[in-house]
PDB file of C-alpha atoms (C1' of nucleotides) in Angstrom:
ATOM      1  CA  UNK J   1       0.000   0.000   0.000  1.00  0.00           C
ATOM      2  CA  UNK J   2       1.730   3.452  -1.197  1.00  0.00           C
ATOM      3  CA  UNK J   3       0.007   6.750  -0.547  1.00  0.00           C
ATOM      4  CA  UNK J   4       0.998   7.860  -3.731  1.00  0.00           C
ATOM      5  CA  UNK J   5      -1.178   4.626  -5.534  1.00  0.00           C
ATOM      6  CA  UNK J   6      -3.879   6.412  -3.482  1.00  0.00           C
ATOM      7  CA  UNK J   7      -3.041   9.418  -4.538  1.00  0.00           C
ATOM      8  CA  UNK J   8      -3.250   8.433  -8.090  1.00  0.00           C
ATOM      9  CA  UNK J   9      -6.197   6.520  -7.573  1.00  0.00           C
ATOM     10  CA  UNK J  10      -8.144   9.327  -6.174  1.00  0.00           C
ATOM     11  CA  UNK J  11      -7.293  11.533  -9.066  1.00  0.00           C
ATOM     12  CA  UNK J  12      -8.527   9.121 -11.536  1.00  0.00           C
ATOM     13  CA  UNK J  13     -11.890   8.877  -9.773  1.00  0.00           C
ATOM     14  CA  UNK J  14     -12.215  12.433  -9.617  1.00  0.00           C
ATOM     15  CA  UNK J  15     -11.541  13.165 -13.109  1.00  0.00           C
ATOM     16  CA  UNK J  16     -13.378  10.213 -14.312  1.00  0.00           C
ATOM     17  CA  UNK J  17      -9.980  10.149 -16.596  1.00  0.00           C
ATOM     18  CA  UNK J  18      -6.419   8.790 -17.122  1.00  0.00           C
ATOM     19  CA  UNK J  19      -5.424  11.211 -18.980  1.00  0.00           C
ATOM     20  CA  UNK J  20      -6.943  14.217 -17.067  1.00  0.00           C
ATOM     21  CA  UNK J  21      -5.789  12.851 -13.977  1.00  0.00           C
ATOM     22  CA  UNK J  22      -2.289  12.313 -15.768  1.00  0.00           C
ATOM     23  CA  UNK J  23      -2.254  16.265 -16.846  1.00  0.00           C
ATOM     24  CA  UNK J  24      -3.413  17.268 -12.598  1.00  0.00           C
ATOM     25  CA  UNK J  25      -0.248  15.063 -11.463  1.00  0.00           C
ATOM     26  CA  UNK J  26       1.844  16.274 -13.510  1.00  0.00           C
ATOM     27  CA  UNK J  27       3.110  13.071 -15.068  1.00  0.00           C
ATOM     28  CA  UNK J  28       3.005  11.155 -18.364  1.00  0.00           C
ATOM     29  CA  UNK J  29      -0.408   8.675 -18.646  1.00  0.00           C
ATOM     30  CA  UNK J  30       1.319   5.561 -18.785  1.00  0.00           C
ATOM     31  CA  UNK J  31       2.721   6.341 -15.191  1.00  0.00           C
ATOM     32  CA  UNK J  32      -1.477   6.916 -13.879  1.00  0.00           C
ATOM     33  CA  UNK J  33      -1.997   3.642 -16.002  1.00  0.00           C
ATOM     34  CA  UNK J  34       0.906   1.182 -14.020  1.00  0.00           C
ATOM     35  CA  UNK J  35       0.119   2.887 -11.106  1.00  0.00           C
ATOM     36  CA  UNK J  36      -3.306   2.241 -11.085  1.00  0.00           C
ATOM     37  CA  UNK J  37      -2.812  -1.335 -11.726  1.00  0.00           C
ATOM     38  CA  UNK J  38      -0.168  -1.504  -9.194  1.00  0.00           C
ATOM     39  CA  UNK J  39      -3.275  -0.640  -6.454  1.00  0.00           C
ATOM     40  CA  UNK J  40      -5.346  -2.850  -7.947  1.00  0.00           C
ATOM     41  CA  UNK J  41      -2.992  -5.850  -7.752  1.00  0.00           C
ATOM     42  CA  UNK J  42      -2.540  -4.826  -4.633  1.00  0.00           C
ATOM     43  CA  UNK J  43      -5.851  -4.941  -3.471  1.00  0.00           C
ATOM     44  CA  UNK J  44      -6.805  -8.053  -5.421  1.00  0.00           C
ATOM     45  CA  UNK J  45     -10.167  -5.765  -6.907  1.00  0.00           C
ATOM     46  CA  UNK J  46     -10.546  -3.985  -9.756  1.00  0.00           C
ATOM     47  CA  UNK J  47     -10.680   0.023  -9.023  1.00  0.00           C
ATOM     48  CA  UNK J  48     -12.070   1.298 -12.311  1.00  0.00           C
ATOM     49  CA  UNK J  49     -14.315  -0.133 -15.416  1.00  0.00           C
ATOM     50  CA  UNK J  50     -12.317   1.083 -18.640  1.00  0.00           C
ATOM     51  CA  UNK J  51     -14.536   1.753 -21.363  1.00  0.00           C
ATOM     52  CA  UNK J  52     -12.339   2.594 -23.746  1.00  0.00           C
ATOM     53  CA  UNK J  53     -13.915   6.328 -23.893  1.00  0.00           C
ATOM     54  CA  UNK J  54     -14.506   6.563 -20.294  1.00  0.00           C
ATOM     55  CA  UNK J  55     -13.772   5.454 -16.793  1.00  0.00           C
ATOM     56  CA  UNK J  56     -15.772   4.244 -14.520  1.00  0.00           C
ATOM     57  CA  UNK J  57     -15.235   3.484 -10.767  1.00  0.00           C
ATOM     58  CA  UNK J  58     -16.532  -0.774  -9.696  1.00  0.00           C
ATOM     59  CA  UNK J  59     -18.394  -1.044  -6.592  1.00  0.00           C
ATOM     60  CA  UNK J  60     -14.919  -1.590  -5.277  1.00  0.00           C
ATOM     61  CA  UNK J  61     -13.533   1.607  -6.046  1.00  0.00           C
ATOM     62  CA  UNK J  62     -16.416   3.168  -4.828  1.00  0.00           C
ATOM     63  CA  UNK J  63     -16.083   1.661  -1.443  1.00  0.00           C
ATOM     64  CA  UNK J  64     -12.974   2.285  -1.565  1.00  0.00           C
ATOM     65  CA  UNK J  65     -12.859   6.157  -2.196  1.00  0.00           C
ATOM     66  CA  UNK J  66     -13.254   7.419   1.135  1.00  0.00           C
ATOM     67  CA  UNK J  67     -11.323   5.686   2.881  1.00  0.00           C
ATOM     68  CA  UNK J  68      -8.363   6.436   0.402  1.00  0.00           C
ATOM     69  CA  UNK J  69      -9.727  10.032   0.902  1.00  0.00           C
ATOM     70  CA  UNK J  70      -8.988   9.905   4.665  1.00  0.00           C
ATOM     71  CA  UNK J  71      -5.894   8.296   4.321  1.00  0.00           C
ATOM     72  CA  UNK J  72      -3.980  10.455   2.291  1.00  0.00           C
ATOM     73  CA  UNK J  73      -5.576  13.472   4.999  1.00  0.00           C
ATOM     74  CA  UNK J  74      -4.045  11.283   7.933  1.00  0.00           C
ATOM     75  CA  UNK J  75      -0.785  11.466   6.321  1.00  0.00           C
ATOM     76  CA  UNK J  76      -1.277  14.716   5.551  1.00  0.00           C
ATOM     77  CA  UNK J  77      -1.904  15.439   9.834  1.00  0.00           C
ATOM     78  CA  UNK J  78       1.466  13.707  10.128  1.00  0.00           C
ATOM     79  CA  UNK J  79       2.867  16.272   8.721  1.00  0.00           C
ATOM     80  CA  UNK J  80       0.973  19.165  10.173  1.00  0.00           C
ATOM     81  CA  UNK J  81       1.844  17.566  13.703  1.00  0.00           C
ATOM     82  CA  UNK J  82       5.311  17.815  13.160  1.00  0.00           C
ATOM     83  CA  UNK J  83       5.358  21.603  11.657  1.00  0.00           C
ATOM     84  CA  UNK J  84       2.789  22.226  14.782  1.00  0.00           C
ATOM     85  CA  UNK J  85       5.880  21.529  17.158  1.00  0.00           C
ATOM     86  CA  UNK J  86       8.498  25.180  17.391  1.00  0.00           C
ATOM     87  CA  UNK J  87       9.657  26.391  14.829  1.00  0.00           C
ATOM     88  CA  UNK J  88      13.041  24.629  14.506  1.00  0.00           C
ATOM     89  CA  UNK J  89      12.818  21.847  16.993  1.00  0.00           C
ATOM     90  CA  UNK J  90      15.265  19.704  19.190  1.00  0.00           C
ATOM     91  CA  UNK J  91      13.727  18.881  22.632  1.00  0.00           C
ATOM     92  CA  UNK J  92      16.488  19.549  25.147  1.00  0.00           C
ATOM     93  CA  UNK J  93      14.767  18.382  27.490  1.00  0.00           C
ATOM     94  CA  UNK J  94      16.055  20.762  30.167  1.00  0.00           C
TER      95      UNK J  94
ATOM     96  CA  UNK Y   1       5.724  10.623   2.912  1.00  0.00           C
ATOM     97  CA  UNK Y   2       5.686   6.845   2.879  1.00  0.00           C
ATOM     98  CA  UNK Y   3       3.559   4.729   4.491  1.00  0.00           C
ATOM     99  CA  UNK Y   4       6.465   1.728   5.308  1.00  0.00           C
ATOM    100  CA  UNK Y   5       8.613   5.571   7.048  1.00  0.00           C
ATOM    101  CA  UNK Y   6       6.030   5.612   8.836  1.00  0.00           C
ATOM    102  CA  UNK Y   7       6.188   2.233  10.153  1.00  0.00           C
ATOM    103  CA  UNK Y   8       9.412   1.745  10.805  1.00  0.00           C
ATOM    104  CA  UNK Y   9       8.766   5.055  12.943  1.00  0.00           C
ATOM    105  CA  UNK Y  10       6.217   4.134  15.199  1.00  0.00           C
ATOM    106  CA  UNK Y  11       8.223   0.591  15.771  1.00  0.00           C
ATOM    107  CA  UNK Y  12      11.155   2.642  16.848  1.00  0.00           C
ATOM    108  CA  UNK Y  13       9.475   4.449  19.144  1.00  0.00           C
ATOM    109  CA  UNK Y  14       7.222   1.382  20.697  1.00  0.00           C
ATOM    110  CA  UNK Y  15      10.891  -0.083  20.801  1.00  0.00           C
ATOM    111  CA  UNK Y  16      13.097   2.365  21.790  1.00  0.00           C
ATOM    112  CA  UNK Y  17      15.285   0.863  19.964  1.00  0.00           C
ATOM    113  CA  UNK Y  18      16.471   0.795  16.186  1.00  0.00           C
ATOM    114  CA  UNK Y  19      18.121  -2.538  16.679  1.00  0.00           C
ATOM    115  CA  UNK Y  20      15.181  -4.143  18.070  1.00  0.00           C
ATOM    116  CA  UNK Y  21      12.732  -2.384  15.736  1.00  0.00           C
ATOM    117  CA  UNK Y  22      15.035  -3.875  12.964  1.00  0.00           C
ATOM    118  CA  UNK Y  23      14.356  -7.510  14.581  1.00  0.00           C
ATOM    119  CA  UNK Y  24      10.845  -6.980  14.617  1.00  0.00           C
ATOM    120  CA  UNK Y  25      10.814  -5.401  11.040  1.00  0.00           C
ATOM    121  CA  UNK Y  26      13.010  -8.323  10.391  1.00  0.00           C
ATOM    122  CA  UNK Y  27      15.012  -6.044   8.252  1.00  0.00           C
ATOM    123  CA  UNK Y  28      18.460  -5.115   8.967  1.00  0.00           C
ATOM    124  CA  UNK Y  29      19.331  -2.345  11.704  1.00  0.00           C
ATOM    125  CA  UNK Y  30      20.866   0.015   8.720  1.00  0.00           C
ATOM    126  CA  UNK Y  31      17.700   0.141   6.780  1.00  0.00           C
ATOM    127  CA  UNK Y  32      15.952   1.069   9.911  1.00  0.00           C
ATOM    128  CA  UNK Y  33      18.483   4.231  10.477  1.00  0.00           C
ATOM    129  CA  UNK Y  34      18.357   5.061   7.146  1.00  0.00           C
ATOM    130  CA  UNK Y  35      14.199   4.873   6.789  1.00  0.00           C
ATOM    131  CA  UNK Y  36      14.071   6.972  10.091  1.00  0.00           C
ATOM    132  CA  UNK Y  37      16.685   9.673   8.285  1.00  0.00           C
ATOM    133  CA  UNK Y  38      14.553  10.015   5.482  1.00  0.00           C
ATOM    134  CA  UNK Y  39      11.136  10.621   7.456  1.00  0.00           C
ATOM    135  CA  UNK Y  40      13.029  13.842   9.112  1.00  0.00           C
ATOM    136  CA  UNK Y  41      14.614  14.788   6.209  1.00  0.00           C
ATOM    137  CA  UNK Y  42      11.041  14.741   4.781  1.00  0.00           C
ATOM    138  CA  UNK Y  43       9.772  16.304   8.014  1.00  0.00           C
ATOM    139  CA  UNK Y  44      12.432  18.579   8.242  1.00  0.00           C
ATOM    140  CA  UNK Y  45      12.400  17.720  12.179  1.00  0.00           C
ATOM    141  CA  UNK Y  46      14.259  15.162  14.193  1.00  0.00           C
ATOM    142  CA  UNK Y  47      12.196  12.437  15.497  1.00  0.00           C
ATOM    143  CA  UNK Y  48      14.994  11.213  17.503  1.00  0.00           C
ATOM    144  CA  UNK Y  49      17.377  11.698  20.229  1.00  0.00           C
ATOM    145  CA  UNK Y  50      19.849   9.525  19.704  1.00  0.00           C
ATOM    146  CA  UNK Y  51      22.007   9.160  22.951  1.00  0.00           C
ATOM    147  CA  UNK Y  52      24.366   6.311  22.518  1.00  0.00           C
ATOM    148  CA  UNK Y  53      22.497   3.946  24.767  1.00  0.00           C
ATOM    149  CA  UNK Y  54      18.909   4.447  24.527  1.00  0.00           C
ATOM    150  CA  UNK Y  55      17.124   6.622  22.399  1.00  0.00           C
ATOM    151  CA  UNK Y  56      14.374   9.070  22.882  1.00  0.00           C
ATOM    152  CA  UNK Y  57      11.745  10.664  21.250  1.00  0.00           C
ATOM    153  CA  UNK Y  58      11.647  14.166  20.879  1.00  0.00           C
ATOM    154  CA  UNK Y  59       9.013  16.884  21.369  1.00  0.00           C
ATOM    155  CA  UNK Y  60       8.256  16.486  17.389  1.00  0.00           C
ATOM    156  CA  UNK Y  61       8.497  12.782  17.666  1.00  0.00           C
ATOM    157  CA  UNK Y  62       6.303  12.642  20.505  1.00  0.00           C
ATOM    158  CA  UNK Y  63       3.552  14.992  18.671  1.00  0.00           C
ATOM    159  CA  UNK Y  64       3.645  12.867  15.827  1.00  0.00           C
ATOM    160  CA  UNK Y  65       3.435   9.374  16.815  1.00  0.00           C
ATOM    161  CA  UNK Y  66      -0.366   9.686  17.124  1.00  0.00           C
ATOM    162  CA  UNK Y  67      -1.151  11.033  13.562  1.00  0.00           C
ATOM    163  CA  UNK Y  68       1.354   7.915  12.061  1.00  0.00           C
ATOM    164  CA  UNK Y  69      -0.670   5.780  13.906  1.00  0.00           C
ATOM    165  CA  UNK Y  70      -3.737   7.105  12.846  1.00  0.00           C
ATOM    166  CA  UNK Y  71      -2.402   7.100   9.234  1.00  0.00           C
ATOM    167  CA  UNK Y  72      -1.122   3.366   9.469  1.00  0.00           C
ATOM    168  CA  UNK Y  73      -4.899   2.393  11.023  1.00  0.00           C
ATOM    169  CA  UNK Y  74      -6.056   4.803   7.549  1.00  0.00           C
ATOM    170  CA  UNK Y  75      -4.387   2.847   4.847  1.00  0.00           C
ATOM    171  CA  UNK Y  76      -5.235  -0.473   6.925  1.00  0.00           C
ATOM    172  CA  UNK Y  77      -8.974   1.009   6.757  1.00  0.00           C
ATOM    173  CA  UNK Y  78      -8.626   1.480   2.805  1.00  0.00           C
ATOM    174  CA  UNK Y  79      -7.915  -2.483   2.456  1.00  0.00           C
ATOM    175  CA  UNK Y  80     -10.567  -3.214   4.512  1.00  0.00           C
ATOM    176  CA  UNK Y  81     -12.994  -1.897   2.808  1.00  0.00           C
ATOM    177  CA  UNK Y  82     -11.798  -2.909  -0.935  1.00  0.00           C
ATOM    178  CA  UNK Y  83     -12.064  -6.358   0.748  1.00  0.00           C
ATOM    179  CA  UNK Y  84     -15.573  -5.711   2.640  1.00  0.00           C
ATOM    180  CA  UNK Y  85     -17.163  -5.598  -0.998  1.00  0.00           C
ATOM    181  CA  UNK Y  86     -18.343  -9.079  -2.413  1.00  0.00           C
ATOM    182  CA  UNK Y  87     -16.208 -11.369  -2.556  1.00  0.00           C
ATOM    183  CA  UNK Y  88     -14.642 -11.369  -6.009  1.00  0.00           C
ATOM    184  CA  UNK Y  89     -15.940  -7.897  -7.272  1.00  0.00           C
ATOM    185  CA  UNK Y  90     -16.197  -6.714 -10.508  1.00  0.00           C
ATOM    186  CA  UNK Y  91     -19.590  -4.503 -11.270  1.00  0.00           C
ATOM    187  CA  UNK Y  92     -21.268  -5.374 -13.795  1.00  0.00           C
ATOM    188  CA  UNK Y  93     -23.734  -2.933 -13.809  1.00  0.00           C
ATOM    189  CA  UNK Y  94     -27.065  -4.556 -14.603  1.00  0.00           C
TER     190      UNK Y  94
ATOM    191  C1'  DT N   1      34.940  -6.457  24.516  1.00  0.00           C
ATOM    192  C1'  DT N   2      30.161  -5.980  23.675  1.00  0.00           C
ATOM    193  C1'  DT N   3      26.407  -3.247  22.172  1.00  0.00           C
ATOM    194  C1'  DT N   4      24.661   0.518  19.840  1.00  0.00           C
ATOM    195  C1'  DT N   5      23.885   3.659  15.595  1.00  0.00           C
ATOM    196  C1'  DT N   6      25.747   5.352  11.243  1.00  0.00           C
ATOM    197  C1'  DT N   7      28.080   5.162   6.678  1.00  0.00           C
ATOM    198  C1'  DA N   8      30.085   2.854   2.321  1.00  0.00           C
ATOM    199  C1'  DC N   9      29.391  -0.358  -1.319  1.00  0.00           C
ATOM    200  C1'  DG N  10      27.310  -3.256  -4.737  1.00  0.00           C
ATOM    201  C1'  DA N  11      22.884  -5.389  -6.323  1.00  0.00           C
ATOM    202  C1'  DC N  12      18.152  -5.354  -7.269  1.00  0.00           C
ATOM    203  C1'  DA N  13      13.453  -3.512  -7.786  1.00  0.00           C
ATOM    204  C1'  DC N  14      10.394   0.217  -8.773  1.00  0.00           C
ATOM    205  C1'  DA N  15       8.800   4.392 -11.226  1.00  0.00           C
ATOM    206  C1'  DC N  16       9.367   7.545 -14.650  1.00  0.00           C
ATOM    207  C1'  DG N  17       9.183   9.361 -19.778  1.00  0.00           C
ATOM    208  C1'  DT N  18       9.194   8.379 -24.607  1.00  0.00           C
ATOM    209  C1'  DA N  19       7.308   5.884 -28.040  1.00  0.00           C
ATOM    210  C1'  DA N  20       4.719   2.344 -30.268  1.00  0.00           C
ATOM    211  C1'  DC N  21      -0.024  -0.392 -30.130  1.00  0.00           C
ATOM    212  C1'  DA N  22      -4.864  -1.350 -29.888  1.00  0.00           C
ATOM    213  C1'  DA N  23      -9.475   0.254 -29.877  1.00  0.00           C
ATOM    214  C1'  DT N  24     -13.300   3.373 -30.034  1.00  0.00           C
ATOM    215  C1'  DG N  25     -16.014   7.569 -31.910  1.00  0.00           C
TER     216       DG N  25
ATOM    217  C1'  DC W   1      -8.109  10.774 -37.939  1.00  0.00           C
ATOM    218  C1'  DA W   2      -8.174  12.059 -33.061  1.00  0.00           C
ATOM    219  C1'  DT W   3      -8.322  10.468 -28.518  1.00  0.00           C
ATOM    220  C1'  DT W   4      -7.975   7.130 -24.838  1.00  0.00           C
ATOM    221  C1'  DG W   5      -5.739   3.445 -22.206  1.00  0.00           C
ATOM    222  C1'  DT W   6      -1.974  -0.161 -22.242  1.00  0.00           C
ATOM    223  C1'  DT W   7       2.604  -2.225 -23.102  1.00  0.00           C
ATOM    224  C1'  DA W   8       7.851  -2.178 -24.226  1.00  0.00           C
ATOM    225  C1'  DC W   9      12.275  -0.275 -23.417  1.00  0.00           C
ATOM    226  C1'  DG W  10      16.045   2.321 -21.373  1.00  0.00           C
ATOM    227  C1'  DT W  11      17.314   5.245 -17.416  1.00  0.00           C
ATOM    228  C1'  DG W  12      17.604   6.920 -12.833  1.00  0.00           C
ATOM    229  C1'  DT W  13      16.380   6.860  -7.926  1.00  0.00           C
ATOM    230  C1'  DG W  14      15.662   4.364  -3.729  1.00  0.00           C
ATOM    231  C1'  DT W  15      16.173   0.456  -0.639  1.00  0.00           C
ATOM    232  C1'  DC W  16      18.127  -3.523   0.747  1.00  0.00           C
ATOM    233  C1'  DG W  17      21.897  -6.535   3.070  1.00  0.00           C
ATOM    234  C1'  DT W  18      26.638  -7.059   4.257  1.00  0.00           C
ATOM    235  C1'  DA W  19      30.421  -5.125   6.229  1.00  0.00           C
ATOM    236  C1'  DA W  20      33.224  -1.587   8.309  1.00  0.00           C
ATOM    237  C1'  DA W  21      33.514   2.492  11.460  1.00  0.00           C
ATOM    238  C1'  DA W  22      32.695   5.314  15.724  1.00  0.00           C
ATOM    239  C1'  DA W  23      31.286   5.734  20.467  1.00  0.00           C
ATOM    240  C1'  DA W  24      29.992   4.382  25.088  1.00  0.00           C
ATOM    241  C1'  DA W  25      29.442   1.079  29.216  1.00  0.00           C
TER     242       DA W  25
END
DNA sequence: TTTTTTTACGACACACGTAACAATG
DNA sequence: CATTGTTACGTGTGTCGTAAAAAAA
């Protein structure tokens, strides 16, 4: 499990696109394509329903959308939580 | 941010330890030093004090253990509930 | 000396971009 | 023909394990 698959994933769903999605990351389709097979495998479901002219999500991405949603904003926290501590932190623990 | 940093993070702390964090990982003690370096050089904190003989965490350390555990439960979350659809999913759609 | 963390080195896997394919409208 | 998604190939980055180094009890 990667949070960038999730990202990925969650791009895709949003734009209902590979290619769209592709153009919002900032990298070349082929790279949204692997990685959204690379989740998939992962997963052992299938995320999306490729018509060839558009992209649907399967029950299973659909479940699945939230969740990847919420964990890509927990990761996010971890990050806040660390800039939350001063400014440029040791802990001297005086 | 990665999801296995994060990881190796929280099993440092639990441990207090990076050598017996690396036995639990069952990876080697290097990759655990070298995981832990890159989550503050991605944080742009240190997570760790590292006295010779025991480590602690520090102040950002200590405010960020929660949210990587809350992140790790997140991406455990998104699995579950790929899996909680039926059991071989595709959607047909009817 | 034993135990701890860090660094150097070589090998392997993963992800990227470009480009070529296949398929639909 | 134009557009969309997938696959092939070469390249670079990252991570691993082993092994050596540095420091303290």
């Amino acid at each position: 499990m990667d949070l960038r698959h999730l990202h990925t994933f969650v791009a895709v769903a949003e734009e209902r696109s590979f290619s769209r999605a592709a153009t919002r990351l900032r990298v070349a389709q082929s790279a949204v394509s692997r990685t959204v097979q690379a989740l998939e495998r992962d997963l052992g479901r299938p995320l999306f329903e490729r018509s060839r002219h558009h992209v649907e999500l399967t029950k299973t991405g659909l479940a699945t959308l939230d969740s990847a949603r919420a964990a890509l904003a927990a990761a996010e926290a971890v990050r806040a939580a660390a800039r939350q501590t001063c400014p440029c932190a040791l802990s001297p623990t005086p």
